XYZ file of C-alpha atoms in Angstrom:
580
model
C 0.013 0.012 -0.021
C 2.812 2.398 0.943
C 4.628 1.603 -2.319
C 1.416 2.334 -4.309
C 1.119 5.748 -2.593
C 4.771 6.479 -3.227
C 4.542 5.635 -6.894
C 1.393 7.782 -7.389
C 2.405 10.789 -5.399
C 1.834 13.251 -8.261
C -1.924 12.604 -8.797
C -2.503 12.455 -5.042
C -0.779 15.789 -4.586
C -2.787 17.390 -7.385
C -6.125 16.130 -6.032
C -5.281 17.281 -2.530
C -4.569 20.789 -3.827
C -7.990 20.900 -5.464
C -9.564 19.800 -2.182
C -7.682 22.546 -0.258
C -9.011 25.109 -2.676
C -12.574 23.865 -2.623
C -12.604 23.931 1.160
C -11.834 27.641 0.899
C -8.291 28.096 1.973
C -6.454 31.061 0.355
C -4.722 30.080 -2.885
C -1.257 31.253 -2.000
C -1.191 29.404 1.352
C -2.855 26.313 -0.117
C -0.102 26.049 -2.753
C 2.752 26.611 -0.307
C 1.386 24.359 2.458
C 0.526 21.565 -0.042
C 4.059 21.798 -1.477
C 5.801 21.635 1.904
C 3.530 18.893 3.269
C 4.078 16.601 0.306
C 7.857 17.520 0.288
C 8.203 16.012 3.786
C 6.116 12.964 2.832
C 8.013 12.554 -0.424
C 11.402 12.586 1.297
C 10.304 9.820 3.621
C 8.717 7.694 0.859
C 11.488 8.221 -1.702
C 13.250 4.892 -0.966
C 9.991 3.052 -1.639
C 9.107 4.803 -4.951
C 11.399 2.873 -7.375
C 12.917 6.168 -8.538
C 9.598 8.011 -9.019
C 10.338 10.486 -6.218
C 13.498 12.636 -6.487
C 13.297 14.603 -3.271
C 15.872 15.161 -0.458
C 16.281 17.592 2.354
C 19.115 19.611 0.670
C 16.632 20.450 -2.120
C 14.932 22.925 0.164
C 18.021 25.169 -0.244
C 16.809 25.802 -3.841
C 13.729 27.714 -2.564
C 15.445 31.068 -2.013
C 16.926 30.949 -5.521
C 13.479 30.176 -6.941
C 11.967 33.080 -5.076
C 14.644 35.484 -6.209
C 15.071 34.338 -9.768
C 11.453 33.599 -10.535
C 9.726 36.401 -8.645
C 11.868 39.250 -7.332
C 14.259 39.468 -10.271
C 11.466 39.013 -12.863
C 11.207 42.338 -14.641
C 8.124 41.213 -16.625
C 6.049 41.188 -13.501
C 6.795 44.869 -12.926
C 4.247 45.602 -15.617
C 1.453 44.410 -13.308
C 1.614 47.312 -10.743
C 2.194 49.856 -13.472
C -0.904 48.831 -15.536
C -2.969 48.434 -12.338
C -2.015 51.914 -11.150
C -2.764 53.372 -14.604
C -6.201 51.768 -14.672
C -7.237 52.821 -11.184
C -6.112 56.459 -11.739
C -8.120 56.546 -14.995
C -11.153 55.061 -13.406
C -11.074 57.529 -10.474
C -10.396 60.476 -12.820
C -13.850 60.184 -14.439
C -12.784 58.998 -17.885
C -15.450 56.241 -17.910
C -18.248 58.737 -17.213
C -17.173 61.043 -20.064
C -16.774 58.163 -22.510
C -20.133 56.604 -21.669
C -21.984 59.975 -21.835
C -20.422 60.949 -25.138
C -20.610 57.648 -27.017
C -24.117 57.112 -25.582
C -25.202 60.417 -27.131
C -23.519 59.485 -30.400
C -25.387 56.133 -30.713
C -28.510 57.286 -28.867
C -30.820 57.786 -31.872
C -30.627 54.029 -32.891
C -32.105 50.996 -31.139
C -29.625 49.488 -28.715
C -27.503 52.639 -28.811
C -26.702 52.524 -25.082
C -25.653 48.859 -25.438
C -23.363 49.680 -28.318
C -21.891 52.517 -26.259
C -21.278 50.152 -23.264
C -19.448 47.624 -25.529
C -17.284 50.256 -27.131
C -16.448 51.941 -23.840
C -15.695 48.499 -22.356
C -13.188 47.940 -25.163
C -11.619 51.341 -24.662
C -11.415 50.836 -20.885
C -9.878 47.417 -21.508
C -7.208 48.975 -23.705
C -6.418 51.680 -21.112
C -7.093 50.055 -17.735
C -6.746 46.295 -18.176
C -8.679 45.832 -14.877
C -12.086 44.024 -15.023
C -13.404 45.223 -11.643
C -12.849 48.873 -12.522
C -14.604 48.548 -15.876
C -17.642 46.612 -14.520
C -18.174 48.786 -11.458
C -17.833 52.074 -13.441
C -20.266 50.993 -16.166
C -22.630 49.486 -13.615
C -22.764 52.770 -11.679
C -23.096 54.988 -14.768
C -24.846 53.052 -17.494
C -27.233 50.643 -15.736
C -29.450 53.363 -14.199
C -29.687 55.111 -17.591
C -30.505 51.849 -19.406
C -33.232 50.986 -16.831
C -34.607 54.521 -17.059
C -35.309 54.227 -20.722
C -36.831 50.750 -20.678
C -33.964 48.318 -21.436
C -34.508 44.708 -20.581
C -32.752 44.042 -17.232
C -31.147 40.758 -18.295
C -29.817 42.299 -21.448
C -28.470 45.413 -19.652
C -26.815 43.300 -16.955
C -25.270 40.887 -19.520
C -23.812 43.577 -21.792
C -22.248 45.436 -18.871
C -20.556 42.324 -17.350
C -19.432 40.991 -20.767
C -17.977 44.373 -21.841
C -16.121 44.590 -18.608
C -14.445 41.226 -19.121
C -12.936 42.480 -22.403
C -10.127 43.691 -20.151
C -9.123 40.034 -19.903
C -8.158 39.654 -23.564
C -7.567 43.150 -24.945
C -4.013 44.352 -24.236
C -2.678 45.562 -21.793
C -4.376 42.685 -19.921
C -2.901 41.586 -16.669
C -3.856 37.992 -17.486
C -1.742 38.091 -20.674
C 1.261 39.282 -18.686
C 0.927 36.385 -16.285
C 0.321 33.870 -19.107
C 3.420 35.085 -20.984
C 5.487 34.718 -17.812
C 4.229 31.220 -17.120
C 4.632 30.083 -20.704
C 8.084 31.618 -21.014
C 7.228 33.863 -23.964
C 7.429 37.557 -24.732
C 4.696 39.821 -23.359
C 4.864 41.915 -26.511
C 4.180 38.867 -28.727
C 1.315 37.865 -26.455
C -0.178 41.334 -26.784
C 0.180 41.301 -30.623
C -1.437 37.878 -30.788
C -4.398 38.802 -28.533
C -5.229 42.078 -30.257
C -7.298 40.686 -33.194
C -9.213 38.079 -31.096
C -10.118 40.844 -28.663
C -11.443 43.004 -31.420
C -13.310 40.149 -33.044
C -14.990 39.340 -29.648
C -16.007 42.969 -29.396
C -17.542 42.705 -32.858
C -19.450 39.535 -31.866
C -20.936 41.317 -28.880
C -22.126 44.106 -31.077
C -23.451 41.679 -33.584
C -25.585 40.036 -30.827
C -26.917 43.449 -29.889
C -27.821 44.113 -33.538
C -29.612 40.764 -33.761
C -31.498 41.348 -30.546
C -32.549 44.873 -31.697
C -34.156 43.224 -34.714
C -35.670 40.208 -32.959
C -36.802 42.036 -29.788
C -36.835 45.756 -30.562
C -38.744 46.649 -27.364
C -35.936 45.279 -25.206
C -33.568 48.123 -26.231
C -35.328 51.309 -27.263
C -33.585 54.367 -28.699
C -33.005 57.398 -26.531
C -35.941 59.835 -26.664
C -35.191 63.254 -28.230
C -35.255 65.054 -24.859
C -32.414 62.814 -23.584
C -30.053 63.755 -26.418
C -28.455 66.684 -24.749
C -25.711 67.171 -27.320
C -28.205 67.418 -30.183
C -27.437 66.327 -33.726
C -24.179 66.717 -35.540
C -23.098 63.493 -37.119
C -22.327 65.198 -40.473
C -20.112 67.674 -38.638
C -18.235 64.782 -37.017
C -17.778 63.107 -40.435
C -16.405 66.408 -41.838
C -13.979 66.679 -38.875
C -12.760 63.111 -39.452
C -12.225 63.916 -43.175
C -10.276 67.051 -42.221
C -8.022 64.990 -39.907
C -7.518 62.387 -42.712
C -6.574 65.089 -45.268
C -4.118 66.768 -42.848
C -2.640 63.385 -41.889
C -2.155 62.390 -45.577
C -0.558 65.711 -46.413
C 1.813 65.368 -43.430
C 2.597 61.759 -44.547
C 3.555 62.916 -48.055
C 5.722 65.643 -46.613
C 7.510 63.428 -44.096
C 7.949 60.340 -46.277
C 11.257 61.302 -47.879
C 12.912 61.939 -44.527
C 11.268 59.285 -42.282
C 10.459 56.427 -44.588
C 8.276 53.697 -43.078
C 7.594 55.708 -39.930
C 5.970 58.542 -41.972
C 2.495 56.975 -41.844
C 2.454 56.922 -38.004
C 3.834 60.445 -37.805
C 1.282 61.666 -40.389
C -1.579 60.121 -38.406
C -0.315 61.821 -35.230
C -0.249 65.178 -36.998
C -3.820 64.658 -38.253
C -5.088 63.705 -34.821
C -3.315 66.611 -33.086
C -4.721 69.033 -35.728
C -8.359 68.012 -35.241
C -7.926 68.006 -31.441
C -6.480 71.489 -31.489
C -9.356 72.698 -33.734
C -11.938 71.200 -31.386
C -10.365 72.771 -28.324
C -10.092 76.191 -29.973
C -13.636 75.975 -31.320
C -15.062 75.163 -27.923
C -12.931 77.711 -26.089
C -13.567 80.638 -28.504
C -17.243 79.708 -29.254
C -16.646 79.843 -32.991
C -19.176 76.990 -33.486
C -17.177 75.678 -36.453
C -18.148 72.162 -35.263
C -21.303 70.830 -33.703
C -21.400 70.243 -29.962
C -21.587 66.466 -30.603
C -18.510 66.538 -32.826
C -16.624 68.722 -30.308
C -17.404 66.414 -27.414
C -16.586 63.219 -29.364
C -13.164 64.566 -30.443
C -12.252 66.081 -27.096
C -13.276 62.996 -25.072
C -12.050 60.197 -27.357
C -8.620 61.411 -28.456
C -6.842 61.507 -24.964
C -7.587 57.789 -24.158
C -6.780 56.756 -27.693
C -3.489 58.719 -27.419
C -2.803 56.848 -24.153
C -3.535 53.534 -25.921
C -1.023 54.433 -28.600
C 1.546 55.510 -25.950
C 1.288 52.181 -24.289
C 0.518 49.608 -26.993
C 1.900 51.449 -29.951
C 5.370 51.759 -28.427
C 5.301 48.090 -27.450
C 4.185 46.906 -30.899
C 6.729 49.113 -32.660
C 9.563 47.783 -30.500
C 10.310 51.153 -28.932
C 9.512 50.070 -25.352
C 9.197 46.858 -23.402
C 5.837 46.117 -21.698
C 7.250 47.179 -18.415
C 8.417 50.527 -19.915
C 5.118 50.869 -21.679
C 3.267 50.374 -18.379
C 5.417 53.005 -16.719
C 4.630 55.486 -19.502
C 0.970 54.616 -19.228
C 1.035 55.316 -15.451
C 2.574 58.743 -16.105
C 0.099 59.384 -18.921
C -2.808 58.565 -16.608
C -1.571 61.063 -14.057
C -1.274 63.722 -16.785
C -4.836 63.041 -17.984
C -6.198 63.247 -14.443
C -4.328 66.466 -13.941
C -5.662 67.895 -17.212
C -9.229 67.152 -15.942
C -8.345 68.858 -12.629
C -9.166 65.639 -10.745
C -5.659 64.736 -9.655
C -5.282 64.920 -5.859
C -3.187 63.393 -3.164
C -6.191 61.320 -1.979
C -6.645 59.864 -5.449
C -2.966 58.897 -5.667
C -3.105 57.351 -2.161
C -6.129 55.271 -3.110
C -4.590 54.163 -6.310
C -1.359 53.177 -4.622
C -3.188 51.223 -1.915
C -5.298 49.300 -4.481
C -2.242 48.617 -6.634
C -0.301 47.305 -3.623
C -3.101 44.990 -2.645
C -3.447 43.462 -6.118
C 0.272 43.179 -6.672
C 0.793 41.530 -3.294
C -1.988 39.082 -4.078
C -0.344 38.090 -7.382
C 3.155 37.811 -5.910
C 2.062 35.738 -2.921
C 0.340 33.306 -5.327
C 3.442 33.166 -7.408
C 5.651 32.429 -4.346
C 3.244 29.685 -3.301
C 3.325 28.249 -6.828
C 7.107 28.069 -6.683
C 6.963 25.982 -3.529
C 4.300 23.692 -5.028
C 6.185 23.241 -8.306
C 9.459 22.383 -6.583
C 7.756 19.343 -4.928
C 5.558 18.535 -7.897
C 8.501 18.292 -10.208
C 10.410 16.349 -7.551
C 7.697 13.675 -7.662
C 7.782 13.769 -11.524
C 4.351 15.368 -11.634
C 5.184 17.223 -14.830
C 5.948 13.918 -16.569
C 2.694 12.438 -15.316
C 0.658 15.375 -16.667
C 2.579 15.440 -19.972
C 2.018 11.695 -20.485
C -1.618 12.049 -19.536
C -2.257 14.837 -22.020
C -0.101 13.692 -24.954
C -1.628 10.228 -24.924
C -5.176 11.571 -25.442
C -6.944 10.338 -28.596
C -7.115 12.778 -31.441
C -3.643 14.210 -31.104
C -3.429 18.007 -31.122
C -7.154 18.495 -31.645
C -8.091 16.076 -28.875
C -5.653 17.838 -26.532
C -7.090 21.252 -27.313
C -10.684 20.026 -26.792
C -9.885 18.336 -23.466
C -7.822 21.297 -22.146
C -10.391 23.874 -23.033
C -13.199 21.808 -21.447
C -11.048 21.311 -18.306
C -10.258 25.033 -18.027
C -13.856 25.980 -18.688
C -15.144 23.843 -15.789
C -12.327 24.713 -13.434
C -13.198 28.352 -14.047
C -16.477 27.667 -12.133
C -14.406 27.422 -8.957
C -11.064 29.135 -9.649
C -10.361 32.674 -10.830
C -7.977 33.543 -13.666
C -4.901 34.089 -11.493
C -5.325 30.698 -9.844
C -5.783 29.045 -13.241
C -2.712 30.819 -14.651
C -0.420 29.872 -11.786
C -1.668 26.352 -11.135
C -2.974 24.877 -14.412
C -0.995 26.615 -17.162
C 2.502 25.518 -15.958
C 1.211 21.923 -16.124
C -0.259 22.268 -19.623
C 2.540 24.179 -21.273
C 5.094 21.286 -21.620
C 2.526 18.997 -23.188
C 1.446 21.683 -25.632
C 5.052 22.410 -26.581
C 5.730 18.684 -27.081
C 2.733 18.458 -29.481
C 4.167 21.286 -31.508
C 1.526 23.853 -30.488
C 2.656 27.515 -30.649
C 2.666 28.696 -27.056
C 1.596 32.298 -27.914
C -1.495 30.921 -29.709
C -2.087 28.491 -26.841
C -1.807 31.355 -24.314
C -4.309 33.583 -26.182
C -6.701 30.594 -26.439
C -6.505 30.066 -22.698
C -6.953 33.785 -22.133
C -10.156 33.759 -24.126
C -11.306 30.729 -22.185
C -10.430 32.220 -18.802
C -12.769 35.134 -19.531
C -15.608 32.823 -18.724
C -14.353 32.576 -15.118
C -15.741 36.120 -14.653
C -19.016 35.400 -16.295
C -20.590 32.067 -15.378
C -22.357 31.237 -12.107
C -21.904 30.579 -9.336
C -18.587 32.329 -8.775
C -18.347 34.806 -11.717
C -16.597 37.811 -10.264
C -18.009 40.215 -12.853
C -21.496 39.155 -11.766
C -20.589 39.947 -8.167
C -19.121 43.287 -9.107
C -22.349 44.285 -10.874
C -24.444 42.895 -8.012
C -22.604 45.192 -5.615
C -23.597 48.360 -7.453
C -27.008 47.407 -8.960
C -30.187 48.498 -7.152
C -31.449 45.879 -4.699
C -34.719 47.732 -3.862
C -37.108 49.956 -5.877
C -36.061 53.576 -6.184
C -37.359 56.843 -7.600
C -35.513 58.034 -10.745
C -34.177 61.594 -10.355
C -34.836 62.549 -14.011
C -38.244 61.060 -14.823
C -39.631 60.818 -11.294
C -40.799 57.278 -12.022
C -40.420 54.254 -9.794
C -37.687 51.856 -10.990
C -37.828 48.165 -10.071
C -34.622 46.603 -8.734
C -32.323 44.209 -10.641
C -32.468 40.679 -9.211
C -29.536 38.318 -8.890
C -31.297 35.815 -11.201
C -31.586 38.515 -13.873
C -27.860 39.202 -13.618
C -27.015 35.495 -13.926
C -29.436 34.843 -16.847
C -28.190 37.948 -18.650
C -24.629 36.558 -18.650
C -25.591 33.226 -20.344
C -25.729 34.493 -23.964
C -22.424 36.213 -23.653
C -20.777 33.063 -22.210
C -22.071 31.275 -25.326
C -20.452 33.982 -27.437
C -17.145 33.536 -25.620
C -17.299 29.741 -26.269
C -17.939 30.565 -29.943
C -14.784 32.774 -29.825
C -12.732 29.831 -28.519
C -13.913 27.752 -31.437
C -13.044 30.536 -33.851
C -9.537 30.908 -32.394
C -8.967 27.136 -32.840
C -10.436 27.140 -36.387
C -8.665 30.289 -37.553
C -5.236 30.362 -35.839
C -4.047 33.106 -38.204
C -5.885 35.591 -35.986
C -3.138 35.048 -33.464
C -0.215 33.801 -35.563
C 0.120 37.146 -37.387
C 2.438 38.202 -34.494
C 5.239 36.331 -36.242
C 5.108 38.771 -39.161
C 5.373 37.912 -42.821
C 6.596 34.318 -43.459
C 9.619 34.241 -45.754
C 10.066 31.306 -48.164
C 13.639 30.140 -47.934
C 13.537 29.090 -51.572
C 13.081 32.754 -52.638
C 16.227 33.958 -50.772
C 19.036 34.986 -53.159
C 22.527 35.890 -51.841
C 24.658 38.102 -54.120
C 28.348 38.728 -53.344
C 29.451 42.086 -54.739
C 32.547 42.315 -56.994
C 35.460 43.735 -55.107
C 38.037 45.599 -57.185
C 41.374 43.818 -57.252
C 40.062 40.744 -55.436
C 38.473 38.849 -58.260
C 40.599 40.248 -61.044
C 44.039 39.208 -59.799
C 44.894 42.651 -58.486
C 46.120 41.052 -55.225
C 48.114 38.402 -56.933
C 45.120 35.975 -56.746
C 43.546 34.224 -59.704
C 40.064 35.447 -60.693
C 37.164 34.137 -58.628
C 35.878 30.904 -60.135
C 39.346 29.901 -61.590
C 41.007 31.012 -64.808
C 38.800 31.730 -67.790
C 38.067 28.799 -70.053
C 39.757 28.792 -73.445
C 37.681 29.656 -76.538
C 36.646 26.767 -78.772
C 39.687 25.739 -80.827
C 41.935 28.130 -78.955
C 44.731 27.654 -76.499
C 44.843 28.019 -72.759
C 45.529 31.653 -71.840
C 48.722 32.453 -70.086
C 48.414 32.906 -66.315
C 48.303 36.482 -65.082
C 51.547 37.498 -63.480
C 51.368 40.236 -60.866
C 53.620 43.177 -61.474
C 56.494 43.190 -58.953
C 57.291 46.585 -57.405
C 60.733 48.204 -57.830
C 62.218 47.911 -54.317
C 65.251 50.087 -55.233
C 63.079 53.189 -55.264
C 61.175 54.861 -52.374
C 57.469 54.093 -52.292
C 55.080 56.473 -53.967
C 51.698 57.223 -52.477
C 50.296 59.033 -55.525
């Protein structure tokens, strides 16, 4: 019996960890305690394991090196506090309110306009904050009362807010992608490039669902009434402003192209954006009324966060900055934006630092616990057990992907994304690599799958975030004076179901069309088309250095004789050298 336990230590250790987590112990301490407990057991049972257990007491001396090298000296993890701080500052500075109000006014005249606005703002907040909680809470506080005021279906309103908030999981600069890149041993920049298109496609699928529902059930998402459109009409003015920016940008591109080459298109676009932003600011400040109020507000509100997105992601994608440096620039940019809105205060900075410290400490403690667990798990050959278990599945690569995604989907009912990333991903990565699966594509696929951990009952954190800010009792609306019914927990849960189905569809699309992610490698070069040309060097191939011509002496003409070898001219050593 003891020999059987010793030879099956890895599965016993893994199951016991799941039991610890289900009981409710904190993840970091469950990992560390489980690792140390089974280390002591493994050392005692090692002689009975027939070589299955490779643990000894001196191996504990490796723990400090694992903590230092894998955690404290890991520069990639520095991006987590930077992006967290950036997101919290932006959320507290009122950017979400301005975006929701402006885009809601822009899409207000059409059915489902507020839902479209929530999805687009969710994507923008994801690209600037990367924090799910901040996005869901901000949109729940701002958008949900407005949607209920104008007759939106409660399940639809709840679902679209929670789903849009979870876009921060997959759209860079996502914290999940940073952790996945670290655990898979790949570049964060490549992970960001690979995840960009799937994130945009998922945003489009959400908007497509709203379009479908506005046709099938038009009463579930009415348009804003005319009296609620405070910015009036002005779409044609906005189109004219965008055309002006495009013309200025193209002219700047043509002017800068001779001097800056391939960077001229980016510089030209920057000039066009700066030009239209300056015109909008001057028009609003001087009351010239060159643009409509709607066009002014859209330009003034949208350009700063888009500029921040370019500052962070653009510099990373262009290779100018590392993700850590991009996060640092984003944090500074967020402070500048808050100061420009006159909302930067010492209290805001203190709150942002406190929240950043809590989240960063949470992540780092889990990482330290996972280092202890992995030391023991590798010592009992657990990685070989998992690799053999997964690579021997029927169906090869496709079978592996199906089983892994089903496993992650169901584990997400009980574990959040950080726990999945630190516990499950290190076990799956070696098997995926052995099967020849690209780990960036695999990481993005897992990132899309892990989104569901925020959405499905009973432990979907996005559902809890919305529940915390949604009305629990009837209330009187301040604008209409009407009585608004509360949002029930059941409505929040049922509203999330269609969007979970869309996320599962996105997983299938990512598997079916891997090119959505694999574009991060750039253009594939066919080795058969490569041509290497060696330039002719004067004096080298023509015998000027006393060497025969490259390729040997010239062949004799037909019927002719072999040409005489070229004799190099010998210098006259009796005369001084001439440098003419």
